[in-house]
Amino acid sequence: MMIRNSTDSYGLVSKLLHSLIAFSIIGLIGLGWWMVGLSYYDAWYHAGLELHRAIGICVLVLASVFAIWKMISPSPGLQKSLKPMEKVGAKVVHIILLLSMFVIPLTGYAISTSSGSGFTFFGLFDIPSLTAITDATRDLAISLHYYTAYGLIVVALLHAGAAIKHQFIDKKGTLKRMF
């Protein structure tokens, strides 16, 4: 298997980053939904929050590596058999997904460090706070984090649904390029 992307398929690095980011985001969404139902005084609340923060930092790092990798090894072009609107949709979806992979972890970091205190990364070391922020800025970060996460869910479902449609209904072999 090739390491770099080719003109018609993704290489090992892109496939690995895609899978790691996708599974991390799915885990974060599940963890986030679970945590919302917990009381602040529930023992699992703090453990869940610590895990959510650490995995969020991992997504930010992986997204950064992914963005750099896309510059080093550009993605294969879109399949020529796609309709013009499908091509536009694919480009818009990819941009939204990539932006979300930065906005959500960065706003999560802002929320987590809003008081000026850092947090632990899997209990290994501390992620420091760069600065305390105002309550208004924290509230904005909370809203951005929340709505961008829900937007990401919708766009990721569109992304996966389109890939499945192109693979099984249109018979375009779309999933072969990524897996």
PDB file of C-alpha atoms in Angstrom:
ATOM      1  CA  MET A   1       0.000   0.000   0.000  1.00  0.00           C
ATOM      2  CA  MET A   2       1.335   3.412  -0.888  1.00  0.00           C
ATOM      3  CA  ILE A   3       2.082   5.972   1.825  1.00  0.00           C
ATOM      4  CA  ARG A   4       1.096   9.068  -0.160  1.00  0.00           C
ATOM      5  CA  ASN A   5      -2.118   9.824  -2.003  1.00  0.00           C
ATOM      6  CA  SER A   6      -2.254   9.124  -5.725  1.00  0.00           C
ATOM      7  CA  THR A   7      -4.447  10.779  -8.328  1.00  0.00           C
ATOM      8  CA  ASP A   8      -7.160   8.160  -7.835  1.00  0.00           C
ATOM      9  CA  SER A   9      -6.842   6.888  -4.260  1.00  0.00           C
ATOM     10  CA  TYR A  10      -5.823   7.813  -0.737  1.00  0.00           C
ATOM     11  CA  GLY A  11      -2.544   6.619   0.729  1.00  0.00           C
ATOM     12  CA  LEU A  12      -1.918   4.936   4.067  1.00  0.00           C
ATOM     13  CA  VAL A  13      -1.297   8.166   5.999  1.00  0.00           C
ATOM     14  CA  SER A  14      -4.558   9.774   4.823  1.00  0.00           C
ATOM     15  CA  LYS A  15      -6.522   6.603   5.535  1.00  0.00           C
ATOM     16  CA  LEU A  16      -5.030   6.282   9.004  1.00  0.00           C
ATOM     17  CA  LEU A  17      -5.629   9.949   9.875  1.00  0.00           C
ATOM     18  CA  HIS A  18      -9.193   9.788   8.511  1.00  0.00           C
ATOM     19  CA  SER A  19      -9.973   6.718  10.634  1.00  0.00           C
ATOM     20  CA  LEU A  20      -8.345   8.043  13.810  1.00  0.00           C
ATOM     21  CA  ILE A  21     -10.122  11.391  13.525  1.00  0.00           C
ATOM     22  CA  ALA A  22     -13.490   9.837  12.634  1.00  0.00           C
ATOM     23  CA  PHE A  23     -13.445   7.333  15.510  1.00  0.00           C
ATOM     24  CA  SER A  24     -12.218   9.994  17.943  1.00  0.00           C
ATOM     25  CA  ILE A  25     -15.024  12.349  16.938  1.00  0.00           C
ATOM     26  CA  ILE A  26     -17.636   9.592  17.203  1.00  0.00           C
ATOM     27  CA  GLY A  27     -16.308   8.805  20.687  1.00  0.00           C
ATOM     28  CA  LEU A  28     -16.349  12.471  21.684  1.00  0.00           C
ATOM     29  CA  ILE A  29     -19.939  12.890  20.537  1.00  0.00           C
ATOM     30  CA  GLY A  30     -21.040   9.844  22.513  1.00  0.00           C
ATOM     31  CA  LEU A  31     -19.052  10.943  25.543  1.00  0.00           C
ATOM     32  CA  GLY A  32     -20.435  14.475  25.316  1.00  0.00           C
ATOM     33  CA  TRP A  33     -24.034  13.244  25.145  1.00  0.00           C
ATOM     34  CA  TRP A  34     -23.427  10.916  28.081  1.00  0.00           C
ATOM     35  CA  MET A  35     -21.815  13.659  30.175  1.00  0.00           C
ATOM     36  CA  VAL A  36     -24.722  16.069  29.649  1.00  0.00           C
ATOM     37  CA  GLY A  37     -26.940  13.634  31.544  1.00  0.00           C
ATOM     38  CA  LEU A  38     -24.618  13.477  34.550  1.00  0.00           C
ATOM     39  CA  SER A  39     -24.803  15.625  37.637  1.00  0.00           C
ATOM     40  CA  TYR A  40     -21.777  17.773  38.465  1.00  0.00           C
ATOM     41  CA  TYR A  41     -21.449  15.696  41.637  1.00  0.00           C
ATOM     42  CA  ASP A  42     -21.488  12.363  39.826  1.00  0.00           C
ATOM     43  CA  ALA A  43     -18.087  10.667  40.101  1.00  0.00           C
ATOM     44  CA  TRP A  44     -18.129   9.907  36.381  1.00  0.00           C
ATOM     45  CA  TYR A  45     -18.753  13.543  35.436  1.00  0.00           C
ATOM     46  CA  HIS A  46     -15.188  14.635  36.180  1.00  0.00           C
ATOM     47  CA  ALA A  47     -13.612  11.505  34.699  1.00  0.00           C
ATOM     48  CA  GLY A  48     -15.717  11.921  31.561  1.00  0.00           C
ATOM     49  CA  LEU A  49     -14.825  15.590  31.279  1.00  0.00           C
ATOM     50  CA  GLU A  50     -11.106  14.830  31.639  1.00  0.00           C
ATOM     51  CA  LEU A  51     -11.338  12.159  28.941  1.00  0.00           C
ATOM     52  CA  HIS A  52     -13.394  14.448  26.662  1.00  0.00           C
ATOM     53  CA  ARG A  53     -10.813  17.227  26.978  1.00  0.00           C
ATOM     54  CA  ALA A  54      -7.854  14.924  26.307  1.00  0.00           C
ATOM     55  CA  ILE A  55      -9.441  13.295  23.261  1.00  0.00           C
ATOM     56  CA  GLY A  56     -10.408  16.761  22.010  1.00  0.00           C
ATOM     57  CA  ILE A  57      -6.737  17.783  22.169  1.00  0.00           C
ATOM     58  CA  CYS A  58      -5.876  14.613  20.235  1.00  0.00           C
ATOM     59  CA  VAL A  59      -8.387  15.588  17.534  1.00  0.00           C
ATOM     60  CA  LEU A  60      -6.845  19.060  17.327  1.00  0.00           C
ATOM     61  CA  VAL A  61      -3.357  17.566  16.904  1.00  0.00           C
ATOM     62  CA  LEU A  62      -4.571  14.982  14.377  1.00  0.00           C
ATOM     63  CA  ALA A  63      -6.475  17.661  12.424  1.00  0.00           C
ATOM     64  CA  SER A  64      -3.316  19.784  12.319  1.00  0.00           C
ATOM     65  CA  VAL A  65      -1.284  16.831  11.027  1.00  0.00           C
ATOM     66  CA  PHE A  66      -4.073  16.072   8.536  1.00  0.00           C
ATOM     67  CA  ALA A  67      -4.100  19.664   7.222  1.00  0.00           C
ATOM     68  CA  ILE A  68      -0.311  19.643   6.830  1.00  0.00           C
ATOM     69  CA  TRP A  69      -0.450  16.215   5.184  1.00  0.00           C
ATOM     70  CA  LYS A  70      -3.020  17.508   2.659  1.00  0.00           C
ATOM     71  CA  MET A  71      -0.465  20.141   1.611  1.00  0.00           C
ATOM     72  CA  ILE A  72       2.305  17.539   1.309  1.00  0.00           C
ATOM     73  CA  SER A  73       0.165  14.888  -0.370  1.00  0.00           C
ATOM     74  CA  PRO A  74      -2.928  16.447  -1.989  1.00  0.00           C
ATOM     75  CA  SER A  75      -6.149  14.452  -1.971  1.00  0.00           C
ATOM     76  CA  PRO A  76      -7.127  12.599  -5.127  1.00  0.00           C
ATOM     77  CA  GLY A  77      -9.407  14.591  -7.355  1.00  0.00           C
ATOM     78  CA  LEU A  78     -13.138  14.075  -7.094  1.00  0.00           C
ATOM     79  CA  GLN A  79     -14.495  11.292  -9.237  1.00  0.00           C
ATOM     80  CA  LYS A  80     -15.210  12.498 -12.748  1.00  0.00           C
ATOM     81  CA  SER A  81     -18.599  10.765 -12.756  1.00  0.00           C
ATOM     82  CA  LEU A  82     -19.944  13.080 -10.030  1.00  0.00           C
ATOM     83  CA  LYS A  83     -22.569  15.614 -11.058  1.00  0.00           C
ATOM     84  CA  PRO A  84     -21.566  19.298 -10.790  1.00  0.00           C
ATOM     85  CA  MET A  85     -23.709  19.845  -7.668  1.00  0.00           C
ATOM     86  CA  GLU A  86     -22.236  16.716  -6.062  1.00  0.00           C
ATOM     87  CA  LYS A  87     -18.755  18.099  -6.655  1.00  0.00           C
ATOM     88  CA  VAL A  88     -19.707  21.428  -5.064  1.00  0.00           C
ATOM     89  CA  GLY A  89     -21.364  19.601  -2.172  1.00  0.00           C
ATOM     90  CA  ALA A  90     -18.307  17.404  -1.621  1.00  0.00           C
ATOM     91  CA  LYS A  91     -15.974  20.405  -1.527  1.00  0.00           C
ATOM     92  CA  VAL A  92     -18.230  22.338   0.867  1.00  0.00           C
ATOM     93  CA  VAL A  93     -18.621  19.312   3.151  1.00  0.00           C
ATOM     94  CA  HIS A  94     -14.853  18.713   3.277  1.00  0.00           C
ATOM     95  CA  ILE A  95     -14.198  22.369   4.140  1.00  0.00           C
ATOM     96  CA  ILE A  96     -16.838  22.342   6.889  1.00  0.00           C
ATOM     97  CA  LEU A  97     -15.473  19.096   8.328  1.00  0.00           C
ATOM     98  CA  LEU A  98     -11.915  20.418   8.410  1.00  0.00           C
ATOM     99  CA  LEU A  99     -12.919  23.755   9.945  1.00  0.00           C
ATOM    100  CA  SER A 100     -15.025  21.957  12.562  1.00  0.00           C
ATOM    101  CA  MET A 101     -12.026  19.847  13.562  1.00  0.00           C
ATOM    102  CA  PHE A 102     -10.336  23.089  14.614  1.00  0.00           C
ATOM    103  CA  VAL A 103     -13.262  25.179  15.889  1.00  0.00           C
ATOM    104  CA  ILE A 104     -14.671  22.535  18.237  1.00  0.00           C
ATOM    105  CA  PRO A 105     -11.412  21.633  20.044  1.00  0.00           C
ATOM    106  CA  LEU A 106     -10.281  25.273  20.228  1.00  0.00           C
ATOM    107  CA  THR A 107     -13.578  26.412  21.721  1.00  0.00           C
ATOM    108  CA  GLY A 108     -13.466  23.421  24.067  1.00  0.00           C
ATOM    109  CA  TYR A 109     -10.008  24.524  25.165  1.00  0.00           C
ATOM    110  CA  ALA A 110     -11.280  28.088  25.702  1.00  0.00           C
ATOM    111  CA  ILE A 111     -14.178  26.795  27.808  1.00  0.00           C
ATOM    112  CA  SER A 112     -11.961  24.443  29.824  1.00  0.00           C
ATOM    113  CA  THR A 113      -9.363  27.106  30.582  1.00  0.00           C
ATOM    114  CA  SER A 114     -11.687  30.104  30.866  1.00  0.00           C
ATOM    115  CA  SER A 115     -10.924  30.564  34.572  1.00  0.00           C
ATOM    116  CA  GLY A 116      -7.193  30.708  33.910  1.00  0.00           C
ATOM    117  CA  SER A 117      -6.550  27.127  35.065  1.00  0.00           C
ATOM    118  CA  GLY A 118      -5.311  24.353  32.815  1.00  0.00           C
ATOM    119  CA  PHE A 119      -6.359  20.712  32.686  1.00  0.00           C
ATOM    120  CA  THR A 120      -4.680  17.326  32.564  1.00  0.00           C
ATOM    121  CA  PHE A 121      -3.979  15.364  29.390  1.00  0.00           C
ATOM    122  CA  PHE A 122      -4.806  11.725  30.221  1.00  0.00           C
ATOM    123  CA  GLY A 123      -3.177  12.336  33.620  1.00  0.00           C
ATOM    124  CA  LEU A 124       0.232  12.519  31.912  1.00  0.00           C
ATOM    125  CA  PHE A 125       0.858  16.262  31.936  1.00  0.00           C
ATOM    126  CA  ASP A 126      -1.051  19.516  32.194  1.00  0.00           C
ATOM    127  CA  ILE A 127      -2.336  21.587  29.298  1.00  0.00           C
ATOM    128  CA  PRO A 128      -1.874  25.150  30.554  1.00  0.00           C
ATOM    129  CA  SER A 129      -4.322  27.997  30.235  1.00  0.00           C
ATOM    130  CA  LEU A 130      -2.998  30.775  28.022  1.00  0.00           C
ATOM    131  CA  THR A 131      -5.239  33.369  29.651  1.00  0.00           C
ATOM    132  CA  ALA A 132      -8.472  33.754  31.559  1.00  0.00           C
ATOM    133  CA  ILE A 133     -11.403  34.950  29.475  1.00  0.00           C
ATOM    134  CA  THR A 134     -14.490  36.969  30.308  1.00  0.00           C
ATOM    135  CA  ASP A 135     -17.830  35.326  31.020  1.00  0.00           C
ATOM    136  CA  ALA A 136     -19.189  36.756  27.762  1.00  0.00           C
ATOM    137  CA  THR A 137     -16.326  35.223  25.772  1.00  0.00           C
ATOM    138  CA  ARG A 138     -16.795  31.920  27.593  1.00  0.00           C
ATOM    139  CA  ASP A 139     -20.515  31.968  26.774  1.00  0.00           C
ATOM    140  CA  LEU A 140     -19.686  32.610  23.114  1.00  0.00           C
ATOM    141  CA  ALA A 141     -17.200  29.711  23.152  1.00  0.00           C
ATOM    142  CA  ILE A 142     -19.845  27.445  24.710  1.00  0.00           C
ATOM    143  CA  SER A 143     -22.356  28.364  21.994  1.00  0.00           C
ATOM    144  CA  LEU A 144     -19.806  27.889  19.204  1.00  0.00           C
ATOM    145  CA  HIS A 145     -18.697  24.553  20.672  1.00  0.00           C
ATOM    146  CA  TYR A 146     -22.278  23.324  21.019  1.00  0.00           C
ATOM    147  CA  TYR A 147     -23.657  24.445  17.655  1.00  0.00           C
ATOM    148  CA  THR A 148     -20.540  23.551  15.682  1.00  0.00           C
ATOM    149  CA  ALA A 149     -20.600  20.057  17.221  1.00  0.00           C
ATOM    150  CA  TYR A 150     -24.214  19.563  16.157  1.00  0.00           C
ATOM    151  CA  GLY A 151     -23.388  20.974  12.730  1.00  0.00           C
ATOM    152  CA  LEU A 152     -20.484  18.541  12.496  1.00  0.00           C
ATOM    153  CA  ILE A 153     -22.825  15.643  13.257  1.00  0.00           C
ATOM    154  CA  VAL A 154     -25.154  16.673  10.421  1.00  0.00           C
ATOM    155  CA  VAL A 155     -22.333  17.254   7.934  1.00  0.00           C
ATOM    156  CA  ALA A 156     -20.536  14.018   8.910  1.00  0.00           C
ATOM    157  CA  LEU A 157     -23.767  12.074   8.378  1.00  0.00           C
ATOM    158  CA  LEU A 158     -24.152  13.728   4.949  1.00  0.00           C
ATOM    159  CA  HIS A 159     -20.521  12.845   4.182  1.00  0.00           C
ATOM    160  CA  ALA A 160     -20.942   9.201   5.199  1.00  0.00           C
ATOM    161  CA  GLY A 161     -24.344   8.953   3.530  1.00  0.00           C
ATOM    162  CA  ALA A 162     -23.000  10.332   0.253  1.00  0.00           C
ATOM    163  CA  ALA A 163     -20.071   7.904   0.315  1.00  0.00           C
ATOM    164  CA  ILE A 164     -22.421   4.973   0.936  1.00  0.00           C
ATOM    165  CA  LYS A 165     -24.798   6.164  -1.814  1.00  0.00           C
ATOM    166  CA  HIS A 166     -21.986   6.525  -4.338  1.00  0.00           C
ATOM    167  CA  GLN A 167     -20.596   3.113  -3.395  1.00  0.00           C
ATOM    168  CA  PHE A 168     -23.742   0.994  -3.306  1.00  0.00           C
ATOM    169  CA  ILE A 169     -26.407   2.822  -5.331  1.00  0.00           C
ATOM    170  CA  ASP A 170     -24.320   4.580  -7.985  1.00  0.00           C
ATOM    171  CA  LYS A 171     -21.685   1.780  -8.028  1.00  0.00           C
ATOM    172  CA  LYS A 172     -18.831   4.313  -8.253  1.00  0.00           C
ATOM    173  CA  GLY A 173     -16.370   2.480  -6.002  1.00  0.00           C
ATOM    174  CA  THR A 174     -16.070   5.490  -3.712  1.00  0.00           C
ATOM    175  CA  LEU A 175     -15.246   3.545  -0.550  1.00  0.00           C
ATOM    176  CA  LYS A 176     -12.420   1.665  -2.293  1.00  0.00           C
ATOM    177  CA  ARG A 177     -10.521   4.946  -2.497  1.00  0.00           C
ATOM    178  CA  MET A 178     -10.591   5.389   1.287  1.00  0.00           C
ATOM    179  CA  PHE A 179     -10.490   1.802   2.598  1.00  0.00           C
TER     180      PHE A 179
END
